[in-house]
Amino acid sequence: MRMDGNTILITGGSSGIGRGLAEAFQKRGNKVIIGGRTEARLKEVAAANPGMEYLVVDCARKESIEAAAAEAERRWPGLNVVFNNAGVQKTFDFAGGAVDERALEEEIDTNVYGVVRVAAAFLPLLKRQREAWVVNTSSGLAFVPMAVFPVYCATKAFVHSFSMSLRVQLKETSVRVVELAPPYVATELDRDHKDRASAHQAMPLAEYVAAAMKELESGADEAAVGFAKMGRDAVMNDKVMGIFARLNG
């Protein structure tokens, strides 16, 4: 994708990978808007990065997404990149008894419905731009799941599949669809269940952001790094892509 001169919205932009990418893109000469549901955190990040703006949006709520899309069109009519990056990660033990319905719904609402609704809400604006991108954040766990996160992994597999289909549907428009597949990165995503003994295995955030920026700049449809690239390359082989091409030719 083009790496400068864009107007970019990054959901989940107040922390972790979202914030790292927001700051990296701003340094490359882009107008950056961070999105999230907690205004105080958004204000703090924007204040630390003069020129950065923010948009309050709860990606688990349809009405919030629709309102945010309308506000974005009014305030930033040249918006041409949307990073669909908001996400939550929960642990579930289906062998251990009752599942927390509230946590289950939050994870699916954010990671599945949120991704679809953000794409749908912002596409009318994006399609009016000469060049535009939707960048959906999946995970290395989209390709090879980790059983302690059964729902999270399934939601990210959904993001991968949705991105492939959306890319085909939009091929005759000005909008490119890119999938961003991170490995295990040192962020707050797993703060509620981090295994302290294995936390050192996480890729440092700055290292990941630098690698992700390079992948995005390369023009890859699937910008995968580290373990995520290993999983992607193992699963998305020539045979699979050949079948996909036949189904969608």
C-alpha atoms as a PDB file:
ATOM      1  CA  MET A   1       0.000   0.000   0.000  1.00  0.00           C
ATOM      2  CA  ARG A   2       1.019   3.609  -0.355  1.00  0.00           C
ATOM      3  CA  MET A   3       2.760   4.617   2.854  1.00  0.00           C
ATOM      4  CA  ASP A   4       2.470   8.417   2.804  1.00  0.00           C
ATOM      5  CA  GLY A   5      -0.065  11.085   1.946  1.00  0.00           C
ATOM      6  CA  ASN A   6      -3.030   9.068   3.228  1.00  0.00           C
ATOM      7  CA  THR A   7      -5.814   9.891   5.657  1.00  0.00           C
ATOM      8  CA  ILE A   8      -5.953   6.837   7.908  1.00  0.00           C
ATOM      9  CA  LEU A   9      -8.394   5.630  10.557  1.00  0.00           C
ATOM     10  CA  ILE A  10      -7.106   2.932  12.906  1.00  0.00           C
ATOM     11  CA  THR A  11      -9.658   1.333  15.216  1.00  0.00           C
ATOM     12  CA  GLY A  12      -8.208   0.012  18.444  1.00  0.00           C
ATOM     13  CA  GLY A  13      -5.719   2.825  18.020  1.00  0.00           C
ATOM     14  CA  SER A  14      -5.204   3.889  21.624  1.00  0.00           C
ATOM     15  CA  SER A  15      -2.906   1.006  22.589  1.00  0.00           C
ATOM     16  CA  GLY A  16      -0.844  -1.905  21.370  1.00  0.00           C
ATOM     17  CA  ILE A  17      -0.447  -2.603  17.675  1.00  0.00           C
ATOM     18  CA  GLY A  18      -3.001   0.063  16.761  1.00  0.00           C
ATOM     19  CA  ARG A  19      -1.119   2.803  18.551  1.00  0.00           C
ATOM     20  CA  GLY A  20       2.215   1.571  17.239  1.00  0.00           C
ATOM     21  CA  LEU A  21       0.980   1.682  13.655  1.00  0.00           C
ATOM     22  CA  ALA A  22      -0.696   5.056  14.183  1.00  0.00           C
ATOM     23  CA  GLU A  23       2.542   6.630  15.354  1.00  0.00           C
ATOM     24  CA  ALA A  24       4.557   4.958  12.592  1.00  0.00           C
ATOM     25  CA  PHE A  25       2.189   6.148   9.872  1.00  0.00           C
ATOM     26  CA  GLN A  26       2.113   9.670  11.260  1.00  0.00           C
ATOM     27  CA  LYS A  27       5.896   9.792  11.067  1.00  0.00           C
ATOM     28  CA  ARG A  28       5.618   8.807   7.391  1.00  0.00           C
ATOM     29  CA  GLY A  29       3.553  11.892   6.552  1.00  0.00           C
ATOM     30  CA  ASN A  30       0.003  10.593   6.883  1.00  0.00           C
ATOM     31  CA  LYS A  31      -3.023  12.148   8.555  1.00  0.00           C
ATOM     32  CA  VAL A  32      -3.902   9.668  11.298  1.00  0.00           C
ATOM     33  CA  ILE A  33      -7.136   9.284  13.235  1.00  0.00           C
ATOM     34  CA  ILE A  34      -7.251   6.761  16.068  1.00  0.00           C
ATOM     35  CA  GLY A  35     -10.537   5.098  16.942  1.00  0.00           C
ATOM     36  CA  GLY A  36     -11.631   3.520  20.203  1.00  0.00           C
ATOM     37  CA  ARG A  37     -14.381   3.447  22.779  1.00  0.00           C
ATOM     38  CA  THR A  38     -12.601   5.194  25.676  1.00  0.00           C
ATOM     39  CA  GLU A  39     -12.312   8.900  24.933  1.00  0.00           C
ATOM     40  CA  ALA A  40      -9.889   9.612  27.785  1.00  0.00           C
ATOM     41  CA  ARG A  41      -7.336   7.174  26.369  1.00  0.00           C
ATOM     42  CA  LEU A  42      -7.799   8.492  22.848  1.00  0.00           C
ATOM     43  CA  LYS A  43      -7.232  12.053  24.051  1.00  0.00           C
ATOM     44  CA  GLU A  44      -4.068  10.989  25.866  1.00  0.00           C
ATOM     45  CA  VAL A  45      -2.569   9.337  22.780  1.00  0.00           C
ATOM     46  CA  ALA A  46      -3.564  12.225  20.504  1.00  0.00           C
ATOM     47  CA  ALA A  47      -2.030  14.730  22.931  1.00  0.00           C
ATOM     48  CA  ALA A  48       1.218  12.751  22.906  1.00  0.00           C
ATOM     49  CA  ASN A  49       1.265  12.897  19.094  1.00  0.00           C
ATOM     50  CA  PRO A  50       0.475  16.462  17.961  1.00  0.00           C
ATOM     51  CA  GLY A  51      -1.596  16.481  14.781  1.00  0.00           C
ATOM     52  CA  MET A  52      -3.161  13.098  15.466  1.00  0.00           C
ATOM     53  CA  GLU A  53      -6.958  13.143  15.865  1.00  0.00           C
ATOM     54  CA  TYR A  54      -9.409  10.679  17.339  1.00  0.00           C
ATOM     55  CA  LEU A  55     -12.861   9.233  16.761  1.00  0.00           C
ATOM     56  CA  VAL A  56     -14.906   7.614  19.512  1.00  0.00           C
ATOM     57  CA  VAL A  57     -16.300   4.294  18.274  1.00  0.00           C
ATOM     58  CA  ASP A  58     -17.308   1.081  20.012  1.00  0.00           C
ATOM     59  CA  CYS A  59     -16.776  -1.659  17.452  1.00  0.00           C
ATOM     60  CA  ALA A  60     -19.023  -4.022  19.406  1.00  0.00           C
ATOM     61  CA  ARG A  61     -22.046  -1.774  18.788  1.00  0.00           C
ATOM     62  CA  LYS A  62     -23.678  -1.332  15.373  1.00  0.00           C
ATOM     63  CA  GLU A  63     -25.121   2.104  16.140  1.00  0.00           C
ATOM     64  CA  SER A  64     -21.742   3.392  17.338  1.00  0.00           C
ATOM     65  CA  ILE A  65     -20.050   2.238  14.130  1.00  0.00           C
ATOM     66  CA  GLU A  66     -22.697   3.851  11.947  1.00  0.00           C
ATOM     67  CA  ALA A  67     -22.468   7.137  13.864  1.00  0.00           C
ATOM     68  CA  ALA A  68     -18.663   7.075  13.642  1.00  0.00           C
ATOM     69  CA  ALA A  69     -18.763   6.494   9.885  1.00  0.00           C
ATOM     70  CA  ALA A  70     -21.088   9.470   9.421  1.00  0.00           C
ATOM     71  CA  GLU A  71     -18.865  11.661  11.594  1.00  0.00           C
ATOM     72  CA  ALA A  72     -15.732  10.547   9.745  1.00  0.00           C
ATOM     73  CA  GLU A  73     -17.284  11.389   6.380  1.00  0.00           C
ATOM     74  CA  ARG A  74     -18.141  14.857   7.650  1.00  0.00           C
ATOM     75  CA  ARG A  75     -14.783  15.595   9.291  1.00  0.00           C
ATOM     76  CA  TRP A  76     -12.391  13.749   6.965  1.00  0.00           C
ATOM     77  CA  PRO A  77     -13.980  13.458   3.510  1.00  0.00           C
ATOM     78  CA  GLY A  78     -10.636  12.343   2.061  1.00  0.00           C
ATOM     79  CA  LEU A  79     -10.360   9.314   4.357  1.00  0.00           C
ATOM     80  CA  ASN A  80      -8.861   6.558   2.221  1.00  0.00           C
ATOM     81  CA  VAL A  81      -7.502   3.931   4.622  1.00  0.00           C
ATOM     82  CA  VAL A  82      -9.339   2.075   7.388  1.00  0.00           C
ATOM     83  CA  PHE A  83      -7.483  -0.293   9.690  1.00  0.00           C
ATOM     84  CA  ASN A  84     -10.066  -2.700  11.111  1.00  0.00           C
ATOM     85  CA  ASN A  85      -7.893  -3.361  14.137  1.00  0.00           C
ATOM     86  CA  ALA A  86     -10.121  -3.373  17.249  1.00  0.00           C
ATOM     87  CA  GLY A  87     -10.178  -6.770  18.940  1.00  0.00           C
ATOM     88  CA  VAL A  88     -10.473  -8.611  22.238  1.00  0.00           C
ATOM     89  CA  GLN A  89      -9.057 -11.938  23.372  1.00  0.00           C
ATOM     90  CA  LYS A  90     -10.674 -14.212  25.960  1.00  0.00           C
ATOM     91  CA  THR A  91      -9.926 -17.661  27.327  1.00  0.00           C
ATOM     92  CA  PHE A  92     -12.693 -20.278  27.437  1.00  0.00           C
ATOM     93  CA  ASP A  93     -12.667 -23.818  28.838  1.00  0.00           C
ATOM     94  CA  PHE A  94     -15.559 -25.694  27.262  1.00  0.00           C
ATOM     95  CA  ALA A  95     -14.605 -28.854  29.168  1.00  0.00           C
ATOM     96  CA  GLY A  96     -14.833 -27.074  32.487  1.00  0.00           C
ATOM     97  CA  GLY A  97     -18.523 -26.200  32.614  1.00  0.00           C
ATOM     98  CA  ALA A  98     -20.510 -23.035  31.990  1.00  0.00           C
ATOM     99  CA  VAL A  99     -19.157 -20.470  29.538  1.00  0.00           C
ATOM    100  CA  ASP A 100     -19.329 -16.761  30.342  1.00  0.00           C
ATOM    101  CA  GLU A 101     -21.982 -15.614  27.864  1.00  0.00           C
ATOM    102  CA  ARG A 102     -21.157 -11.949  28.294  1.00  0.00           C
ATOM    103  CA  ALA A 103     -17.473 -12.506  27.507  1.00  0.00           C
ATOM    104  CA  LEU A 104     -18.406 -14.747  24.588  1.00  0.00           C
ATOM    105  CA  GLU A 105     -20.692 -12.127  23.069  1.00  0.00           C
ATOM    106  CA  GLU A 106     -18.141  -9.335  23.560  1.00  0.00           C
ATOM    107  CA  GLU A 107     -15.469 -11.305  21.721  1.00  0.00           C
ATOM    108  CA  ILE A 108     -17.703 -12.244  18.790  1.00  0.00           C
ATOM    109  CA  ASP A 109     -19.383  -8.830  18.593  1.00  0.00           C
ATOM    110  CA  THR A 110     -16.011  -7.052  18.432  1.00  0.00           C
ATOM    111  CA  ASN A 111     -13.934  -9.488  16.405  1.00  0.00           C
ATOM    112  CA  VAL A 112     -16.576 -10.632  13.908  1.00  0.00           C
ATOM    113  CA  TYR A 113     -19.553  -8.288  13.729  1.00  0.00           C
ATOM    114  CA  GLY A 114     -17.313  -5.292  14.354  1.00  0.00           C
ATOM    115  CA  VAL A 115     -15.011  -6.109  11.450  1.00  0.00           C
ATOM    116  CA  VAL A 116     -17.907  -6.662   9.049  1.00  0.00           C
ATOM    117  CA  ARG A 117     -19.830  -3.595  10.180  1.00  0.00           C
ATOM    118  CA  VAL A 118     -16.826  -1.266  10.038  1.00  0.00           C
ATOM    119  CA  ALA A 119     -16.050  -2.442   6.516  1.00  0.00           C
ATOM    120  CA  ALA A 120     -19.670  -2.027   5.424  1.00  0.00           C
ATOM    121  CA  ALA A 121     -20.060   1.391   7.054  1.00  0.00           C
ATOM    122  CA  PHE A 122     -16.882   2.916   5.623  1.00  0.00           C
ATOM    123  CA  LEU A 123     -16.850   1.368   2.149  1.00  0.00           C
ATOM    124  CA  PRO A 124     -19.133   3.991   0.555  1.00  0.00           C
ATOM    125  CA  LEU A 125     -16.626   6.710   1.498  1.00  0.00           C
ATOM    126  CA  LEU A 126     -13.593   4.612   0.584  1.00  0.00           C
ATOM    127  CA  LYS A 127     -14.979   3.749  -2.852  1.00  0.00           C
ATOM    128  CA  ARG A 128     -15.142   7.445  -3.700  1.00  0.00           C
ATOM    129  CA  GLN A 129     -11.368   7.814  -3.301  1.00  0.00           C
ATOM    130  CA  ARG A 130      -8.910   7.294  -6.164  1.00  0.00           C
ATOM    131  CA  GLU A 131      -6.926   4.834  -4.031  1.00  0.00           C
ATOM    132  CA  ALA A 132      -8.171   3.242  -0.836  1.00  0.00           C
ATOM    133  CA  TRP A 133      -7.418   0.354   1.484  1.00  0.00           C
ATOM    134  CA  VAL A 134      -9.238  -1.715   4.077  1.00  0.00           C
ATOM    135  CA  VAL A 135      -6.709  -3.411   6.355  1.00  0.00           C
ATOM    136  CA  ASN A 136      -8.213  -6.164   8.519  1.00  0.00           C
ATOM    137  CA  THR A 137      -6.190  -7.397  11.494  1.00  0.00           C
ATOM    138  CA  SER A 138      -6.338 -11.166  11.896  1.00  0.00           C
ATOM    139  CA  SER A 139      -3.651 -13.199  13.698  1.00  0.00           C
ATOM    140  CA  GLY A 140      -1.220 -16.028  13.230  1.00  0.00           C
ATOM    141  CA  LEU A 141      -3.811 -17.979  15.220  1.00  0.00           C
ATOM    142  CA  ALA A 142      -6.192 -17.625  12.270  1.00  0.00           C
ATOM    143  CA  PHE A 143      -4.127 -20.300  10.514  1.00  0.00           C
ATOM    144  CA  VAL A 144      -3.063 -22.543  13.425  1.00  0.00           C
ATOM    145  CA  PRO A 145      -5.313 -22.239  16.510  1.00  0.00           C
ATOM    146  CA  MET A 146      -4.255 -22.314  20.152  1.00  0.00           C
ATOM    147  CA  ALA A 147      -6.873 -24.244  22.112  1.00  0.00           C
ATOM    148  CA  VAL A 148      -6.847 -21.988  25.170  1.00  0.00           C
ATOM    149  CA  PHE A 149      -8.337 -19.243  22.947  1.00  0.00           C
ATOM    150  CA  PRO A 150     -10.911 -21.293  20.996  1.00  0.00           C
ATOM    151  CA  VAL A 151     -13.303 -18.464  20.159  1.00  0.00           C
ATOM    152  CA  TYR A 152     -10.602 -15.861  19.518  1.00  0.00           C
ATOM    153  CA  CYS A 153      -8.831 -18.149  17.044  1.00  0.00           C
ATOM    154  CA  ALA A 154     -12.114 -18.883  15.269  1.00  0.00           C
ATOM    155  CA  THR A 155     -12.931 -15.181  15.008  1.00  0.00           C
ATOM    156  CA  LYS A 156      -9.544 -14.497  13.463  1.00  0.00           C
ATOM    157  CA  ALA A 157     -10.020 -17.368  11.008  1.00  0.00           C
ATOM    158  CA  PHE A 158     -13.267 -15.610  10.110  1.00  0.00           C
ATOM    159  CA  VAL A 159     -11.378 -12.343   9.509  1.00  0.00           C
ATOM    160  CA  HIS A 160      -8.984 -14.185   7.209  1.00  0.00           C
ATOM    161  CA  SER A 161     -11.805 -15.760   5.188  1.00  0.00           C
ATOM    162  CA  PHE A 162     -13.826 -12.544   5.093  1.00  0.00           C
ATOM    163  CA  SER A 163     -10.789 -10.616   3.859  1.00  0.00           C
ATOM    164  CA  MET A 164     -10.238 -13.076   1.010  1.00  0.00           C
ATOM    165  CA  SER A 165     -13.855 -12.788  -0.129  1.00  0.00           C
ATOM    166  CA  LEU A 166     -13.990  -9.020   0.294  1.00  0.00           C
ATOM    167  CA  ARG A 167     -10.832  -8.681  -1.799  1.00  0.00           C
ATOM    168  CA  VAL A 168     -12.505 -10.514  -4.673  1.00  0.00           C
ATOM    169  CA  GLN A 169     -15.744  -8.538  -4.375  1.00  0.00           C
ATOM    170  CA  LEU A 170     -13.902  -5.208  -4.464  1.00  0.00           C
ATOM    171  CA  LYS A 171     -11.422  -6.050  -7.221  1.00  0.00           C
ATOM    172  CA  GLU A 172     -13.171  -3.783  -9.743  1.00  0.00           C
ATOM    173  CA  THR A 173     -13.201  -0.814  -7.344  1.00  0.00           C
ATOM    174  CA  SER A 174     -10.482   1.520  -6.079  1.00  0.00           C
ATOM    175  CA  VAL A 175     -10.377  -0.312  -2.729  1.00  0.00           C
ATOM    176  CA  ARG A 176      -7.660  -2.844  -1.938  1.00  0.00           C
ATOM    177  CA  VAL A 177      -8.135  -5.314   0.911  1.00  0.00           C
ATOM    178  CA  VAL A 178      -5.111  -6.257   3.001  1.00  0.00           C
ATOM    179  CA  GLU A 179      -4.964  -8.740   5.856  1.00  0.00           C
ATOM    180  CA  LEU A 180      -2.560  -7.908   8.674  1.00  0.00           C
ATOM    181  CA  ALA A 181      -1.619 -11.093  10.539  1.00  0.00           C
ATOM    182  CA  PRO A 182       0.512 -10.461  13.642  1.00  0.00           C
ATOM    183  CA  PRO A 183       2.288 -13.118  15.695  1.00  0.00           C
ATOM    184  CA  TYR A 184       2.300 -12.979  19.510  1.00  0.00           C
ATOM    185  CA  VAL A 185       3.255  -9.354  20.191  1.00  0.00           C
ATOM    186  CA  ALA A 186       3.939  -7.723  23.564  1.00  0.00           C
ATOM    187  CA  THR A 187       0.731  -5.687  24.016  1.00  0.00           C
ATOM    188  CA  GLU A 188      -2.167  -5.400  26.464  1.00  0.00           C
ATOM    189  CA  LEU A 189      -4.352  -7.785  24.437  1.00  0.00           C
ATOM    190  CA  ASP A 190      -3.697 -10.682  26.821  1.00  0.00           C
ATOM    191  CA  ARG A 191      -3.351  -8.626  29.998  1.00  0.00           C
ATOM    192  CA  ASP A 192      -6.114 -10.571  31.786  1.00  0.00           C
ATOM    193  CA  HIS A 193      -4.564 -13.992  31.202  1.00  0.00           C
ATOM    194  CA  LYS A 194      -0.902 -13.455  30.351  1.00  0.00           C
ATOM    195  CA  ASP A 195       1.308 -16.425  31.155  1.00  0.00           C
ATOM    196  CA  ARG A 196       4.197 -14.657  32.830  1.00  0.00           C
ATOM    197  CA  ALA A 197       6.514 -17.575  32.154  1.00  0.00           C
ATOM    198  CA  SER A 198       6.011 -17.341  28.385  1.00  0.00           C
ATOM    199  CA  ALA A 199       5.569 -13.571  28.042  1.00  0.00           C
ATOM    200  CA  HIS A 200       9.214 -13.281  26.992  1.00  0.00           C
ATOM    201  CA  GLN A 201       8.303 -15.151  23.808  1.00  0.00           C
ATOM    202  CA  ALA A 202       6.284 -12.180  22.573  1.00  0.00           C
ATOM    203  CA  MET A 203       7.772 -10.074  19.790  1.00  0.00           C
ATOM    204  CA  PRO A 204       8.560  -6.562  21.057  1.00  0.00           C
ATOM    205  CA  LEU A 205       5.992  -4.086  19.787  1.00  0.00           C
ATOM    206  CA  ALA A 206       8.513  -1.782  18.100  1.00  0.00           C
ATOM    207  CA  GLU A 207      10.076  -4.733  16.273  1.00  0.00           C
ATOM    208  CA  TYR A 208       6.680  -5.918  15.081  1.00  0.00           C
ATOM    209  CA  VAL A 209       5.560  -2.482  13.893  1.00  0.00           C
ATOM    210  CA  ALA A 210       8.759  -2.055  11.863  1.00  0.00           C
ATOM    211  CA  ALA A 211       8.281  -5.474  10.248  1.00  0.00           C
ATOM    212  CA  ALA A 212       4.580  -4.866   9.596  1.00  0.00           C
ATOM    213  CA  MET A 213       5.284  -1.522   7.942  1.00  0.00           C
ATOM    214  CA  LYS A 214       7.755  -3.232   5.627  1.00  0.00           C
ATOM    215  CA  GLU A 215       5.196  -5.916   4.733  1.00  0.00           C
ATOM    216  CA  LEU A 216       2.499  -3.331   4.076  1.00  0.00           C
ATOM    217  CA  GLU A 217       4.852  -1.317   1.894  1.00  0.00           C
ATOM    218  CA  SER A 218       5.645  -4.426  -0.157  1.00  0.00           C
ATOM    219  CA  GLY A 219       2.075  -4.492  -1.445  1.00  0.00           C
ATOM    220  CA  ALA A 220       1.318  -7.953  -0.053  1.00  0.00           C
ATOM    221  CA  ASP A 221      -2.340  -8.928   0.228  1.00  0.00           C
ATOM    222  CA  GLU A 222      -1.504 -10.750   3.458  1.00  0.00           C
ATOM    223  CA  ALA A 223       1.031  -8.930   5.615  1.00  0.00           C
ATOM    224  CA  ALA A 224       2.195 -11.690   7.948  1.00  0.00           C
ATOM    225  CA  VAL A 225       5.233 -11.568  10.225  1.00  0.00           C
ATOM    226  CA  GLY A 226       7.143 -14.182  12.230  1.00  0.00           C
ATOM    227  CA  PHE A 227       5.085 -17.127  13.486  1.00  0.00           C
ATOM    228  CA  ALA A 228       2.070 -15.761  11.643  1.00  0.00           C
ATOM    229  CA  LYS A 229       3.988 -15.960   8.360  1.00  0.00           C
ATOM    230  CA  MET A 230       4.962 -19.560   9.120  1.00  0.00           C
ATOM    231  CA  GLY A 231       1.310 -20.458   9.703  1.00  0.00           C
ATOM    232  CA  ARG A 232       0.125 -18.527   6.690  1.00  0.00           C
ATOM    233  CA  ASP A 233       2.681 -20.129   4.371  1.00  0.00           C
ATOM    234  CA  ALA A 234       1.827 -23.626   5.638  1.00  0.00           C
ATOM    235  CA  VAL A 235      -1.928 -23.238   5.185  1.00  0.00           C
ATOM    236  CA  MET A 236      -2.236 -20.889   2.201  1.00  0.00           C
ATOM    237  CA  ASN A 237      -0.215 -23.004  -0.201  1.00  0.00           C
ATOM    238  CA  ASP A 238      -0.446 -23.148  -3.990  1.00  0.00           C
ATOM    239  CA  LYS A 239      -3.026 -25.955  -3.898  1.00  0.00           C
ATOM    240  CA  VAL A 240      -5.375 -23.980  -1.650  1.00  0.00           C
ATOM    241  CA  MET A 241      -4.945 -20.819  -3.695  1.00  0.00           C
ATOM    242  CA  GLY A 242      -5.606 -22.772  -6.879  1.00  0.00           C
ATOM    243  CA  ILE A 243      -8.905 -24.061  -5.502  1.00  0.00           C
ATOM    244  CA  PHE A 244      -9.799 -20.551  -4.330  1.00  0.00           C
ATOM    245  CA  ALA A 245      -9.098 -19.189  -7.807  1.00  0.00           C
ATOM    246  CA  ARG A 246     -11.315 -21.858  -9.404  1.00  0.00           C
ATOM    247  CA  LEU A 247     -14.172 -21.108  -6.996  1.00  0.00           C
ATOM    248  CA  ASN A 248     -13.915 -17.386  -7.616  1.00  0.00           C
ATOM    249  CA  GLY A 249     -12.818 -17.222 -11.237  1.00  0.00           C
END
